Short mmCIF file of C-alpha atoms and ligand atoms in Angstrom, two decimals:
data_model
loop_
_atom_site.label_atom_id
_atom_site.label_comp_id
_atom_site.label_asym_id
_atom_site.label_seq_id
_atom_site.Cartn_x
_atom_site.Cartn_y
_atom_site.Cartn_z
CA MET A 22 -18.78 13.50 2.31
CA ARG A 23 -20.76 15.26 -0.39
CA ILE A 24 -20.72 18.45 1.63
CA CYS A 25 -16.94 18.20 2.03
CA ILE A 26 -16.37 17.68 -1.67
CA CYS A 27 -18.65 20.59 -2.66
CA LEU A 28 -16.98 22.84 -0.12
CA SER A 29 -13.50 21.87 -1.19
CA ARG A 30 -14.41 22.38 -4.84
CA TRP A 31 -15.66 25.87 -4.09
CA VAL A 32 -12.61 26.73 -2.01
CA ALA A 33 -10.23 25.27 -4.58
CA SER A 34 -11.68 27.34 -7.40
CA PHE A 35 -11.33 30.42 -5.20
CA ALA A 36 -7.81 29.41 -4.23
CA GLU A 37 -6.85 28.65 -7.80
CA ARG A 38 -7.74 32.12 -8.96
CA ILE A 39 -5.27 33.50 -6.47
CA ALA A 40 -2.58 30.83 -6.81
CA MET A 41 -2.50 31.00 -10.60
CA ARG A 42 -1.05 34.44 -10.27
CA GLY A 43 1.98 32.64 -8.85
CA PRO A 44 3.57 32.63 -5.45
CA ALA A 45 5.89 35.61 -6.08
CA PRO A 46 7.05 36.92 -2.70
CA ALA A 47 6.39 40.54 -3.73
CA MET A 48 2.70 39.96 -4.13
CA ALA A 49 2.10 39.46 -0.45
CA VAL A 50 -1.32 37.99 -1.08
CA PHE A 51 -2.54 36.56 2.18
CA PHE A 52 -5.49 34.36 2.69
CA VAL A 53 -6.46 31.61 5.03
CA PHE A 54 -9.04 28.98 4.44
CA ILE A 55 -9.94 25.97 6.41
CA LEU A 56 -11.16 22.68 5.10
CA PHE A 57 -12.48 19.97 7.35
CA PHE A 58 -12.07 16.53 5.88
CA GLY A 59 -12.87 13.14 7.26
CA ASN A 60 -15.26 10.35 6.60
CA LEU A 61 -18.39 9.80 8.54
CA ALA A 62 -17.78 6.11 9.23
CA LEU A 63 -15.94 6.67 12.50
CA GLU A 64 -18.54 8.40 14.60
CA ALA A 65 -18.36 8.39 18.38
CA GLY A 66 -18.59 4.87 19.74
CA GLU A 67 -18.55 3.21 16.36
CA ARG A 68 -15.74 0.95 15.43
CA GLN A 69 -16.26 0.79 11.70
CA ILE A 70 -13.59 1.76 9.23
CA LEU A 71 -13.45 2.25 5.45
CA ILE A 72 -10.25 0.79 4.03
CA LYS A 73 -9.35 0.76 0.36
CA VAL A 74 -8.16 -2.79 -0.26
CA ALA A 75 -7.66 -2.91 -4.02
CA GLN A 76 -7.54 -0.87 -7.20
CA TYR A 77 -8.13 -2.12 -10.74
CA PRO A 78 -7.75 -0.22 -14.05
CA ASN A 79 -11.28 -1.08 -15.28
CA ALA A 80 -12.28 -4.71 -14.62
CA ILE A 81 -12.51 -6.96 -11.56
CA GLU A 82 -13.12 -10.69 -11.31
CA PHE A 83 -14.41 -12.16 -8.05
CA ASN A 84 -16.54 -14.80 -6.43
CA CYS A 85 -18.23 -15.29 -3.07
CA PRO A 86 -17.61 -18.86 -1.77
CA ASN A 87 -20.66 -18.75 0.53
CA GLY A 88 -22.81 -16.37 -1.46
CA ALA A 89 -23.45 -12.64 -1.16
CA ALA A 90 -26.10 -9.99 -1.61
CA TRP A 91 -25.44 -7.25 -4.16
CA GLU A 92 -26.93 -3.83 -4.82
CA LEU A 93 -26.30 -1.66 -7.89
CA GLY A 94 -28.28 0.93 -9.80
CA GLY A 95 -31.39 0.44 -7.66
CA ARG A 96 -31.38 -3.36 -8.12
CA LYS A 97 -30.70 -5.90 -5.35
CA LYS A 98 -30.09 -9.61 -5.84
CA TRP A 99 -28.10 -12.60 -4.72
CA ILE A 100 -24.80 -14.16 -5.86
CA LYS A 101 -24.63 -17.95 -5.53
CA PRO A 102 -21.44 -19.67 -4.31
CA SER A 103 -20.80 -21.18 -7.76
CA ASP A 104 -21.31 -17.90 -9.68
CA LYS A 105 -18.41 -16.37 -11.61
CA CYS A 106 -18.64 -12.60 -11.22
CA LYS A 107 -17.12 -9.70 -13.12
CA ILE A 108 -17.29 -5.95 -12.70
CA GLU A 109 -16.60 -3.80 -15.76
CA GLY A 110 -16.03 -0.08 -15.43
CA THR A 111 -16.42 2.78 -17.90
CA ILE A 112 -14.96 6.12 -16.94
CA VAL A 113 -16.91 9.28 -17.84
CA ALA A 114 -14.87 12.04 -16.15
CA SER A 115 -11.35 12.11 -14.72
CA ALA A 116 -10.62 12.99 -11.11
CA LEU A 117 -9.85 16.64 -10.37
CA LYS A 118 -6.95 17.48 -8.06
CA ARG A 119 -5.11 20.49 -6.67
CA PHE A 120 -1.53 20.45 -5.47
CA HIS A 121 -0.61 22.44 -2.37
CA VAL A 122 2.97 23.35 -1.48
CA ILE A 123 3.08 22.79 2.29
CA VAL A 124 5.81 24.30 4.45
CA ALA A 125 4.62 23.29 7.95
CA ASP A 126 2.58 20.44 9.46
CA ILE A 127 1.43 21.41 12.99
CA PRO A 128 -0.92 19.69 15.49
CA PHE A 129 -4.26 21.53 15.28
CA ARG A 130 -4.22 22.35 19.01
CA ASP A 131 -0.93 24.22 18.69
CA ALA A 132 -2.54 27.42 17.40
CA PRO A 133 0.35 29.71 18.51
CA LYS A 134 2.79 27.64 16.45
CA THR A 135 0.49 27.90 13.42
CA ASP A 136 0.18 31.68 13.88
CA GLU A 137 3.95 31.96 14.16
CA SER A 138 4.49 30.02 10.95
CA VAL A 139 1.77 31.89 9.03
CA SER A 140 3.16 35.26 10.16
CA ALA A 141 6.72 34.35 9.18
CA TRP A 142 5.74 33.26 5.65
CA LYS A 143 3.38 36.19 5.26
CA ALA A 144 6.15 38.59 6.30
CA ALA A 145 8.35 37.06 3.61
CA GLY A 146 5.69 37.93 1.06
CA TRP A 147 4.16 34.53 0.38
CA PRO A 148 0.47 33.90 -0.34
CA VAL A 149 -0.18 31.84 2.76
CA HIS A 150 -3.10 29.46 3.24
CA THR A 151 -3.86 26.82 5.84
CA ILE A 152 -5.69 23.52 5.61
CA VAL A 153 -7.01 21.61 8.61
CA LEU A 154 -7.05 17.86 8.04
CA GLY A 155 -7.95 14.93 10.28
CA ARG A 156 -10.63 14.09 12.81
CA GLU A 157 -11.51 14.83 16.39
CA PHE A 158 -12.72 11.76 18.25
CA SER A 159 -15.11 11.71 21.16
CA GLY A 160 -15.94 8.72 23.32
CA PRO A 161 -19.11 6.65 23.20
CA GLY A 162 -22.10 7.28 25.49
CA GLY A 163 -20.95 10.72 26.55
CA ARG A 164 -17.70 9.41 28.02
CA SER A 165 -15.06 12.00 27.39
CA PHE A 166 -12.23 10.99 25.12
CA ALA A 167 -10.60 14.04 23.72
CA ALA A 168 -8.34 12.42 21.15
CA ASP A 169 -7.59 14.85 18.40
CA GLY A 170 -6.05 13.69 15.15
CA ARG A 171 -6.34 17.05 13.42
CA ARG A 172 -3.35 18.77 11.85
CA THR A 173 -2.87 22.16 10.26
CA PHE A 174 -0.91 22.38 7.02
CA VAL A 175 0.56 25.79 6.23
CA GLY A 176 0.77 26.25 2.46
CA VAL A 177 2.40 28.84 0.19
CA GLY A 178 0.96 27.95 -3.21
CA ILE A 179 -1.78 25.94 -4.90
CA PHE A 180 -1.31 24.54 -8.40
CA GLY A 181 -3.38 22.68 -10.94
CA ASP A 182 -0.55 20.26 -11.75
CA PHE A 183 1.98 18.33 -9.70
CA ALA A 184 4.99 19.47 -11.74
CA SER A 185 4.49 23.17 -10.94
CA ALA A 186 4.06 22.42 -7.24
CA GLY A 187 7.16 20.21 -7.41
CA GLU A 188 9.19 23.06 -8.93
CA LEU A 189 8.29 25.36 -6.04
CA VAL A 190 9.13 22.59 -3.54
CA ALA A 191 12.52 22.16 -5.20
CA SER A 192 13.32 25.86 -5.10
CA LEU A 193 12.18 26.20 -1.46
CA SER A 194 14.26 23.14 -0.52
CA GLU A 195 17.38 24.78 -1.86
CA SER A 196 16.93 27.63 0.59
CA GLY A 197 16.87 25.25 3.54
CA GLY A 198 13.25 24.29 4.14
CA SER A 199 11.59 20.88 3.95
CA PRO A 200 8.40 21.56 1.99
CA PHE A 201 6.26 18.86 0.37
CA VAL A 202 3.37 18.60 -2.04
CA HIS A 203 -0.07 17.81 -0.64
CA GLU A 204 -2.47 16.41 -3.21
CA GLU A 205 -6.04 17.55 -2.66
CA VAL A 206 -8.76 15.50 -4.31
CA VAL A 207 -11.42 17.97 -5.42
CA ASN A 208 -13.55 15.48 -7.37
CA LEU A 209 -13.27 11.71 -7.66
CA SER A 210 -13.35 10.30 -11.18
CA GLN A 211 -16.85 9.44 -12.35
CA GLY A 212 -18.14 6.55 -14.36
CA ARG A 213 -20.31 3.47 -14.53
CA VAL A 214 -19.82 0.00 -13.13
CA THR A 215 -21.51 -3.01 -14.71
CA LEU A 216 -22.02 -6.27 -12.80
CA LYS A 217 -21.91 -9.47 -14.84
CA ILE A 218 -22.69 -12.88 -13.34
CA ASN A 219 -21.76 -15.93 -15.42
CA GLY A 220 -21.33 -13.61 -18.40
CA GLU A 221 -24.75 -11.94 -18.16
CA VAL A 222 -25.24 -8.25 -17.34
CA GLN A 223 -27.21 -7.87 -14.07
CA ALA A 224 -27.16 -4.13 -13.45
CA VAL A 225 -25.36 -0.87 -14.23
CA GLY A 226 -24.82 1.99 -11.79
CA GLN A 227 -22.27 4.17 -10.02
CA GLU A 228 -21.45 2.08 -6.95
CA LEU A 229 -21.71 -1.66 -6.39
CA ALA A 230 -22.21 -2.85 -2.79
CA LEU A 231 -21.46 -6.48 -1.91
CA GLU A 232 -22.53 -8.08 1.39
CA PRO A 233 -20.98 -11.54 1.58
CA THR A 234 -22.27 -14.28 3.86
CA GLN A 235 -18.63 -14.86 4.78
CA LEU A 236 -15.91 -13.84 2.34
CA ILE A 237 -15.40 -12.07 -0.96
CA HIS A 238 -12.60 -13.58 -3.06
CA LEU A 239 -10.95 -10.95 -5.29
CA TYR A 240 -8.69 -12.21 -8.09
CA LYS A 241 -5.32 -10.64 -8.87
CA VAL A 242 -5.18 -7.87 -6.28
CA GLU A 243 -2.19 -5.65 -7.05
CA PHE A 244 0.05 -4.89 -4.07
CA ALA A 245 3.23 -2.93 -3.26
CA ALA A 246 3.25 -0.97 -6.54
CA GLY A 247 6.62 0.76 -6.83
CA TYR A 248 8.37 -1.59 -4.38
CA PRO A 249 10.74 -4.45 -5.31
CA TRP A 250 8.20 -7.03 -3.98
CA HIS A 251 5.37 -5.64 -6.16
CA GLY A 252 2.98 -8.35 -7.35
CA PHE A 253 -0.57 -9.66 -7.77
CA GLU A 254 -2.39 -12.25 -5.66
CA ASP A 255 -5.91 -13.45 -4.93
CA ARG A 256 -7.20 -12.17 -1.59
CA ASP A 257 -10.22 -12.74 0.67
CA TYR A 258 -12.13 -10.04 2.54
CA ARG A 259 -14.74 -10.13 5.27
CA GLY A 260 -17.15 -7.17 5.43
CA ARG A 261 -19.16 -4.97 3.08
CA LEU A 262 -17.28 -4.15 -0.13
CA LEU A 263 -17.98 -1.05 -2.24
CA VAL A 264 -16.72 -0.70 -5.82
CA ARG A 265 -16.69 2.70 -7.54
CA TRP A 266 -14.50 5.06 -9.53
CA GLY A 267 -11.81 6.66 -7.33
CA ALA A 268 -9.20 9.39 -7.20
CA HIS A 269 -6.79 7.68 -9.62
CA ASP A 270 -9.13 7.22 -12.62
CA ALA A 271 -9.41 3.57 -11.64
CA LEU A 272 -11.89 1.32 -9.81
CA ASP A 273 -11.52 1.44 -6.02
CA CYS A 274 -12.53 -1.50 -3.82
CA VAL A 275 -13.35 -0.11 -0.37
CA LEU A 276 -14.02 -2.49 2.53
CA GLN A 277 -16.27 -1.38 5.37
CA SER A 278 -15.34 -3.46 8.37
CA ASP A 279 -14.79 -3.50 12.11
CA LEU A 280 -11.57 -1.63 13.00
CA ASP A 281 -10.33 -4.42 15.27
CA SER A 282 -10.93 -7.10 12.61
CA VAL A 283 -8.84 -5.04 10.19
CA LEU A 284 -6.16 -4.61 12.89
CA ALA A 285 -5.96 -8.40 13.32
CA GLY A 286 -5.00 -8.49 9.64
CA ILE A 287 -2.64 -5.51 9.82
CA VAL A 288 -0.65 -6.69 12.86
CA PRO A 289 0.84 -9.84 11.20
CA SER A 290 1.59 -7.80 8.05
CA GLU A 291 3.59 -5.31 10.10
CA ILE A 292 5.29 -7.58 12.68
CA SER A 293 6.03 -11.32 12.86
CA ALA A 294 2.90 -13.33 13.72
CA LYS A 295 5.24 -15.49 15.83
CA ALA A 296 6.21 -12.55 18.10
CA ASP A 297 5.38 -12.85 21.80
CA VAL A 298 2.03 -11.47 22.86
CA GLY A 299 3.41 -8.24 24.40
CA ALA A 300 4.88 -7.21 21.03
CA LEU A 301 1.71 -8.11 19.10
CA GLN A 302 -0.39 -6.08 21.54
CA ALA A 303 2.01 -3.10 21.42
CA GLN A 304 1.88 -3.27 17.61
CA ALA A 305 -1.94 -3.33 17.70
CA VAL A 306 -2.11 -0.19 19.89
CA ALA A 307 0.45 1.62 17.71
CA ALA A 308 -1.32 0.63 14.49
CA ARG A 309 -4.73 1.65 15.86
CA GLY A 310 -3.32 5.08 16.77
CA GLU A 311 -1.65 5.46 13.39
CA ILE A 312 -4.92 4.67 11.61
CA MET A 313 -6.93 7.06 13.79
CA SER A 314 -4.45 9.90 13.42
CA SER A 315 -4.33 9.49 9.65
CA ILE A 316 -8.10 9.43 9.10
CA GLY A 317 -9.02 12.44 7.03
CA VAL A 318 -5.33 13.24 6.44
CA ASN A 319 -3.81 10.58 4.17
CA HIS A 320 -6.87 10.16 1.92
CA ALA A 321 -8.88 13.33 2.43
CA GLY A 322 -11.64 13.59 -0.14
CA GLU A 323 -11.14 10.06 -1.48
CA GLY A 324 -14.16 8.50 0.23
CA PHE A 325 -12.34 6.15 2.59
CA ASP A 326 -10.27 6.36 5.79
CA THR A 327 -7.08 4.41 5.13
CA CYS A 328 -5.47 2.21 2.48
CA SER A 329 -4.01 -1.30 2.62
CA GLU A 330 -0.62 -0.36 1.20
CA GLN A 331 2.72 0.82 2.66
CA HIS A 332 1.41 4.37 2.27
CA CYS A 333 -0.86 3.75 5.29
CA GLN A 334 -0.56 0.26 6.75
CA VAL A 335 -0.21 -3.07 4.97
CA TYR A 336 -3.40 -5.17 5.06
CA GLY A 337 -3.72 -8.34 3.04
CA GLY A 338 -7.28 -9.27 4.05
CA GLU A 339 -8.15 -12.60 5.67
CA THR A 340 -5.09 -14.81 6.22
CA PRO A 341 -4.60 -17.98 8.30
CA TYR A 342 -3.18 -15.81 11.13
CA VAL A 343 -6.11 -13.44 11.56
CA ALA A 344 -8.23 -15.49 13.99
CA SER A 345 -5.41 -16.24 16.44
CA ILE A 346 -4.05 -12.67 16.27
CA ALA A 347 -7.55 -11.30 16.93
CA LEU A 348 -7.70 -13.27 20.18
CA LYS A 349 -4.22 -12.14 21.27
CA ILE A 350 -4.81 -8.43 20.64
CA ALA A 351 -8.38 -8.42 22.04
CA PRO A 352 -7.23 -7.16 25.50
CA THR A 353 -6.04 -3.92 23.83
CA ARG A 354 -9.41 -3.26 22.17
CA GLY A 355 -10.01 0.47 21.77
CA MET A 356 -6.63 1.50 23.22
CA VAL A 357 -4.53 4.22 21.63
CA LEU A 358 -1.66 6.46 22.69
CA ALA A 359 -2.20 10.18 23.19
CA HIS A 360 -0.12 13.22 24.03
CA GLN A 361 -0.46 14.82 27.46
CA SER A 362 -2.44 17.58 25.70
CA GLY A 363 -5.04 15.04 24.58
CA SER A 364 -4.09 15.03 20.91
CA ILE A 365 -3.80 11.56 19.49
CA LEU A 366 -0.28 10.28 18.87
CA ASP A 367 0.67 9.27 15.36
CA ALA A 368 2.30 6.15 16.82
CA VAL A 369 4.77 5.46 14.03
CA TYR A 370 7.19 2.54 14.10
CA ALA A 371 9.99 0.99 12.08
CA SER A 372 11.68 -2.37 11.75
CA ASN A 373 15.00 -1.88 13.56
CA CYS A 374 16.24 1.41 15.06
CA GLY A 375 19.90 0.32 15.07
CA GLY A 376 20.27 1.10 18.78
CA HIS A 377 18.82 4.61 19.00
CA GLY A 378 15.52 6.00 17.68
CA GLU A 379 15.35 9.01 15.35
CA ALA A 380 13.46 12.27 15.93
CA ASN A 381 10.28 12.72 13.86
CA HIS A 382 11.09 16.22 12.63
CA LEU A 383 14.41 15.11 11.13
CA VAL A 384 12.61 12.47 9.04
CA TRP A 385 9.42 14.30 8.03
CA THR A 386 8.18 17.90 7.78
CA THR A 387 6.50 17.80 11.19
CA GLU A 388 7.00 19.80 14.35
CA PRO A 389 9.40 18.24 16.90
CA ASP A 390 7.36 15.90 19.10
CA PRO A 391 8.87 15.13 22.53
CA VAL A 392 7.24 11.67 22.44
CA LEU A 393 8.98 10.91 19.12
CA ILE A 394 12.35 12.45 19.93
CA GLY A 395 14.17 9.06 19.72
CA ILE A 396 15.44 7.05 22.68
CA TRP A 397 18.33 4.71 23.38
CA ASP A 398 17.04 1.19 22.75
CA THR A 399 19.06 -0.01 25.72
CA ALA A 400 18.60 -0.61 29.47
CA ALA A 401 20.53 2.63 30.19
CA PRO A 402 21.62 5.48 27.87
CA LEU A 403 25.13 5.19 26.39
CA PRO A 404 27.58 8.10 26.73
CA LEU A 405 27.64 8.84 22.99
CA ASP A 406 26.46 11.69 20.77
CA LEU A 407 25.45 9.95 17.54
CA SER A 408 24.96 13.22 15.68
CA GLU A 409 28.74 13.60 15.91
CA GLU A 410 30.59 11.91 13.04
CA GLU A 411 33.36 10.10 14.93
CA GLN A 412 31.07 8.86 17.72
CA ALA A 413 28.43 7.71 15.21
CA GLY A 414 31.13 5.78 13.35
CA ARG A 415 32.30 4.13 16.56
CA PHE A 416 28.74 3.08 17.44
CA ILE A 417 27.90 1.79 13.95
CA ARG A 418 31.07 -0.35 13.92
CA ASN A 419 30.19 -1.85 17.32
CA LEU A 420 28.64 -5.17 16.31
CA ALA A 421 28.19 -6.29 19.93
CA ALA A 422 26.41 -3.15 21.18
CA ASP A 423 24.14 -4.10 24.06
CA CYS A 424 20.86 -2.90 22.49
CA PHE A 425 17.44 -4.53 22.69
CA CYS A 426 17.22 -4.78 18.88
CA ASN A 427 20.60 -6.54 18.68
CA ASP A 428 18.83 -9.90 19.08
CA PRO A 429 19.14 -12.28 16.11
CA SER A 430 16.57 -14.63 17.67
CA VAL A 431 13.68 -12.32 16.72
CA GLU A 432 12.53 -11.13 13.29
CA GLY A 433 14.51 -8.08 12.18
CA GLY A 434 17.40 -8.81 14.58
CA ASP A 435 19.69 -9.50 11.62
CA LYS A 436 19.21 -5.88 10.45
CA PHE A 437 20.88 -4.39 13.53
CA ARG A 438 24.12 -4.00 11.58
CA TRP A 439 24.65 -4.43 7.83
CA ASN A 440 27.17 -3.94 5.03
CA LYS A 441 26.61 -2.91 1.46
CA THR A 442 28.96 -2.34 -1.45
CA ILE A 443 28.15 0.32 -4.04
CA SER A 444 29.75 -1.11 -7.19
CA ALA A 445 31.17 0.99 -10.05
CA PRO A 446 28.01 0.53 -12.22
CA ASP A 447 25.80 1.34 -9.19
CA TRP A 448 27.80 4.51 -8.60
CA LYS A 449 27.30 5.52 -12.25
CA THR A 450 23.55 5.31 -11.55
CA VAL A 451 23.96 7.58 -8.51
CA GLU A 452 25.91 10.09 -10.65
CA SER A 453 23.27 10.10 -13.36
CA LYS A 454 20.49 10.62 -10.77
CA LEU A 455 22.36 13.60 -9.32
CA GLY A 456 23.21 15.08 -12.73
CA ILE A 457 26.17 17.17 -11.54
CA GLY A 458 28.90 15.40 -13.51
CA ARG A 459 31.51 13.15 -11.97
CA ILE A 460 31.69 13.33 -8.18
CA LYS A 461 34.87 14.06 -6.28
CA ARG A 462 33.73 14.27 -2.72
CA VAL A 463 30.83 13.74 -0.33
CA THR A 464 30.74 16.31 2.42
CA ASP A 465 28.73 18.21 5.07
CA LEU A 466 26.99 15.21 6.55
CA ALA A 467 24.28 16.09 9.08
CA ARG A 468 23.24 13.25 11.40
CA GLY A 469 20.21 13.00 13.65
CA PHE A 470 20.02 11.63 17.20
CA SER A 471 20.17 8.03 15.92
CA GLY A 472 23.17 8.65 13.67
CA ARG A 473 20.92 8.64 10.57
CA ILE A 474 22.14 11.05 7.91
CA TYR A 475 19.44 13.58 7.00
CA GLN A 476 21.55 15.82 4.79
CA MET A 477 24.66 15.34 2.66
CA SER A 478 26.35 17.26 -0.16
CA PHE A 479 27.89 15.82 -3.32
CA ILE A 480 30.62 17.86 -4.99
CA GLY A 481 30.51 17.22 -8.72
CA ASP A 482 32.78 18.62 -11.41
CA GLN A 483 29.82 20.69 -12.69
CA GLU A 484 28.19 21.77 -9.44
CA THR A 485 27.48 20.80 -5.83
CA LYS A 486 24.18 19.26 -4.82
CA THR A 487 22.76 18.89 -1.30
CA VAL A 488 20.39 15.98 -0.69
CA LYS A 489 17.99 16.06 2.25
CA LYS A 490 15.77 13.56 4.10
CA GLU A 491 16.80 10.06 5.08
CA LEU A 492 14.45 8.37 2.59
CA THR A 493 15.77 10.41 -0.34
CA ILE A 494 19.34 9.55 0.67
CA ARG A 495 18.50 5.83 0.97
CA GLN A 496 16.80 5.80 -2.42
CA LEU A 497 19.58 7.76 -4.10
CA LEU A 498 22.30 5.37 -2.93
CA GLY A 499 20.37 2.24 -3.93
CA SER A 500 17.54 1.24 -1.54
CA LEU A 501 19.67 1.30 1.62
CA ARG A 502 18.15 -0.25 4.73
CA SER A 503 18.70 3.01 6.59
CA SER A 504 20.61 6.27 6.30
CA CYS A 505 22.57 5.38 9.47
CA PHE A 506 25.84 4.40 7.82
CA ILE A 507 29.48 5.24 7.42
CA ALA A 508 31.12 5.05 4.01
CA ALA A 509 34.59 4.16 2.79
CA TRP A 510 34.63 5.90 -0.61
CA LYS A 511 36.70 4.32 -3.40
CA LEU A 512 38.56 6.70 -5.72
CA ASP A 513 40.10 6.26 -9.17
CA SER A 514 43.53 7.60 -10.12
CA ALA A 515 42.05 10.98 -11.04
CA GLY A 516 40.46 11.34 -7.58
CA TYR A 517 36.84 10.71 -8.61
CA ILE A 518 34.58 8.46 -6.53
CA VAL A 519 33.90 5.10 -8.24
CA GLY A 520 32.06 3.24 -5.47
CA ALA A 521 31.94 2.68 -1.72
CA ASP A 522 31.77 0.15 1.08
CA LEU A 523 29.02 1.05 3.53
CA SER A 524 28.66 -0.16 7.11
CA GLY A 525 25.19 0.55 8.44
CA ALA A 526 22.82 0.18 11.37
CA GLY A 527 19.08 -0.47 11.52
CA PHE A 528 16.27 -0.86 9.01
CA GLY A 529 13.72 1.89 8.34
CA HIS A 530 13.28 5.50 9.46
CA GLY A 531 13.79 4.67 13.15
CA VAL A 532 11.04 6.94 14.53
CA GLY A 533 8.78 5.61 17.32
CA MET A 534 8.66 1.94 18.25
CA CYS A 535 11.52 -0.32 17.19
CA GLN A 536 9.66 -3.47 16.13
CA THR A 537 12.72 -5.69 16.59
CA GLY A 538 13.34 -4.30 20.07
CA ALA A 539 9.65 -4.70 20.95
CA GLN A 540 9.81 -8.39 20.05
CA ALA A 541 13.01 -8.88 22.07
CA LEU A 542 11.45 -7.14 25.09
CA ALA A 543 8.23 -9.17 24.82
CA LYS A 544 10.39 -12.29 24.80
CA ARG A 545 11.85 -11.11 28.11
CA GLY A 546 8.31 -10.87 29.48
CA TRP A 547 7.64 -7.14 29.05
CA THR A 548 3.92 -6.32 28.75
CA PHE A 549 2.61 -4.16 25.90
CA ASP A 550 2.08 -1.08 28.09
CA ARG A 551 5.67 -1.23 29.36
CA ILE A 552 6.98 -1.64 25.79
CA LEU A 553 4.91 1.34 24.60
CA ALA A 554 6.10 3.50 27.53
CA HIS A 555 9.71 2.71 26.56
CA TYR A 556 9.32 3.65 22.88
CA TYR A 557 6.87 6.55 23.29
CA PRO A 558 8.15 8.30 26.43
CA GLY A 559 5.64 10.68 28.02
CA SER A 560 2.66 9.33 26.07
CA LEU A 561 -0.65 8.32 27.70
CA LEU A 562 -2.40 5.01 27.06
CA LYS A 563 -6.11 5.72 26.58
CA LYS A 564 -9.13 3.55 25.88
CA TRP A 565 -11.25 5.01 23.10
CA TYR A 566 -13.96 2.29 23.03
ZN1 ZN B 35 -2.79 5.29 2.27
ZN1 ZN B 36 15.90 -0.75 18.36
#
């Protein structure tokens, strides 16, 4: 880790000197550098993972119901079950970050594609750089397991602040691309942590390690920040817990635990604990693959592999479900999905596809992946082209469509079709977000394979604005369940839009496994491997450990 941080700091200072001159096309500055990120916890054969489970501004209260050992600042001692414990933090230096404008995200093994992208941007005069993120996994005991989670990001600018990178992203978006900002953590914040037991200072140091006999009980863990269900609750964790200053100038709580124990907690957070065993097992394999493919990508340089929030996968620690789920998913231990090429599949999933899955590259800035192209969630394909407006409308209005996820008896089945009204005040909010005056017309809808809209233009009385990406569209129009909808726009006497009635299909981005469909299929007796083969066509099921 230390080596990675030092290397990235050196490279970033080099990169900054070049990037600060600005990404003007005429400069034609070309350089390539490669950074290898990834934590050392997931070595061959090991099944340990580092997951950030909580973040606190500067103080943490906890107890250990069966006792725990602690280590801080060279001191080691014991916490008794009755002890009331507190950690107080003092920050000394803020985290240092760099912001990369990324224009392509390509599997590491697809070197020709990377060369093609680099050459095209270089020819257009951009200062191109590449970053390799992610991990390569090999099997235990010399067994070959060539799963490769590495990805190459092609970048065209590095900035010291998010706003400048965001401005370049906005201007590149207008000319048709789908760039995004990648935040590179150069240095974590630094500071002290003080452990107090029953009000008395025990030790001061940089990182506190807790080894509980059974559980650590953290008070007021913040979850789902930025989501409508945001809140705080007490949570229990099993495993070694590290507390230190992190990438957000706050105290990070990082749990080191067995990957499959963590999965037993993730599975019931992501899919109903009551689902039939085939769906729980399919979810476990998909989640394991998603974790492995995101190691060293989502939190590069932050000192842990994955987080417990929506950003990675939701993990609420020990819950009453964990023990029974662990038993049910045990037969899938070590299994992940891979591409034919051997690269590990980022086995994404969403709540309800609405009848047809969406293609990954229409949702994110990733290369088209034949495994994630989107399939009919039906016994046989329907003769419809959902990217075509009239046919999409016909399908979305069809409440009785014979799709696997049209099953109200399983969780998520009620999201197969939905209606939503955008009221006059809600529409005012949309207009103010767009900032192009009053809106007369919505036009130029582009729909993906599932019927999800990934681009639409709003004609205002000041200017026209094109909005891209299904998530941006959903957020703009008021937290829609999906961007697979048809709208009946309401006009006032002057011809301006004042609201709309939306009819929609599905819940979520729709890429990869449809969790509602998976539950319905498991109920029909499908096994997890058959479910996975349906949702990830052409993928290989491999056993990593
Ligand atoms: Zn995360
Ligand atoms: Zn579905």
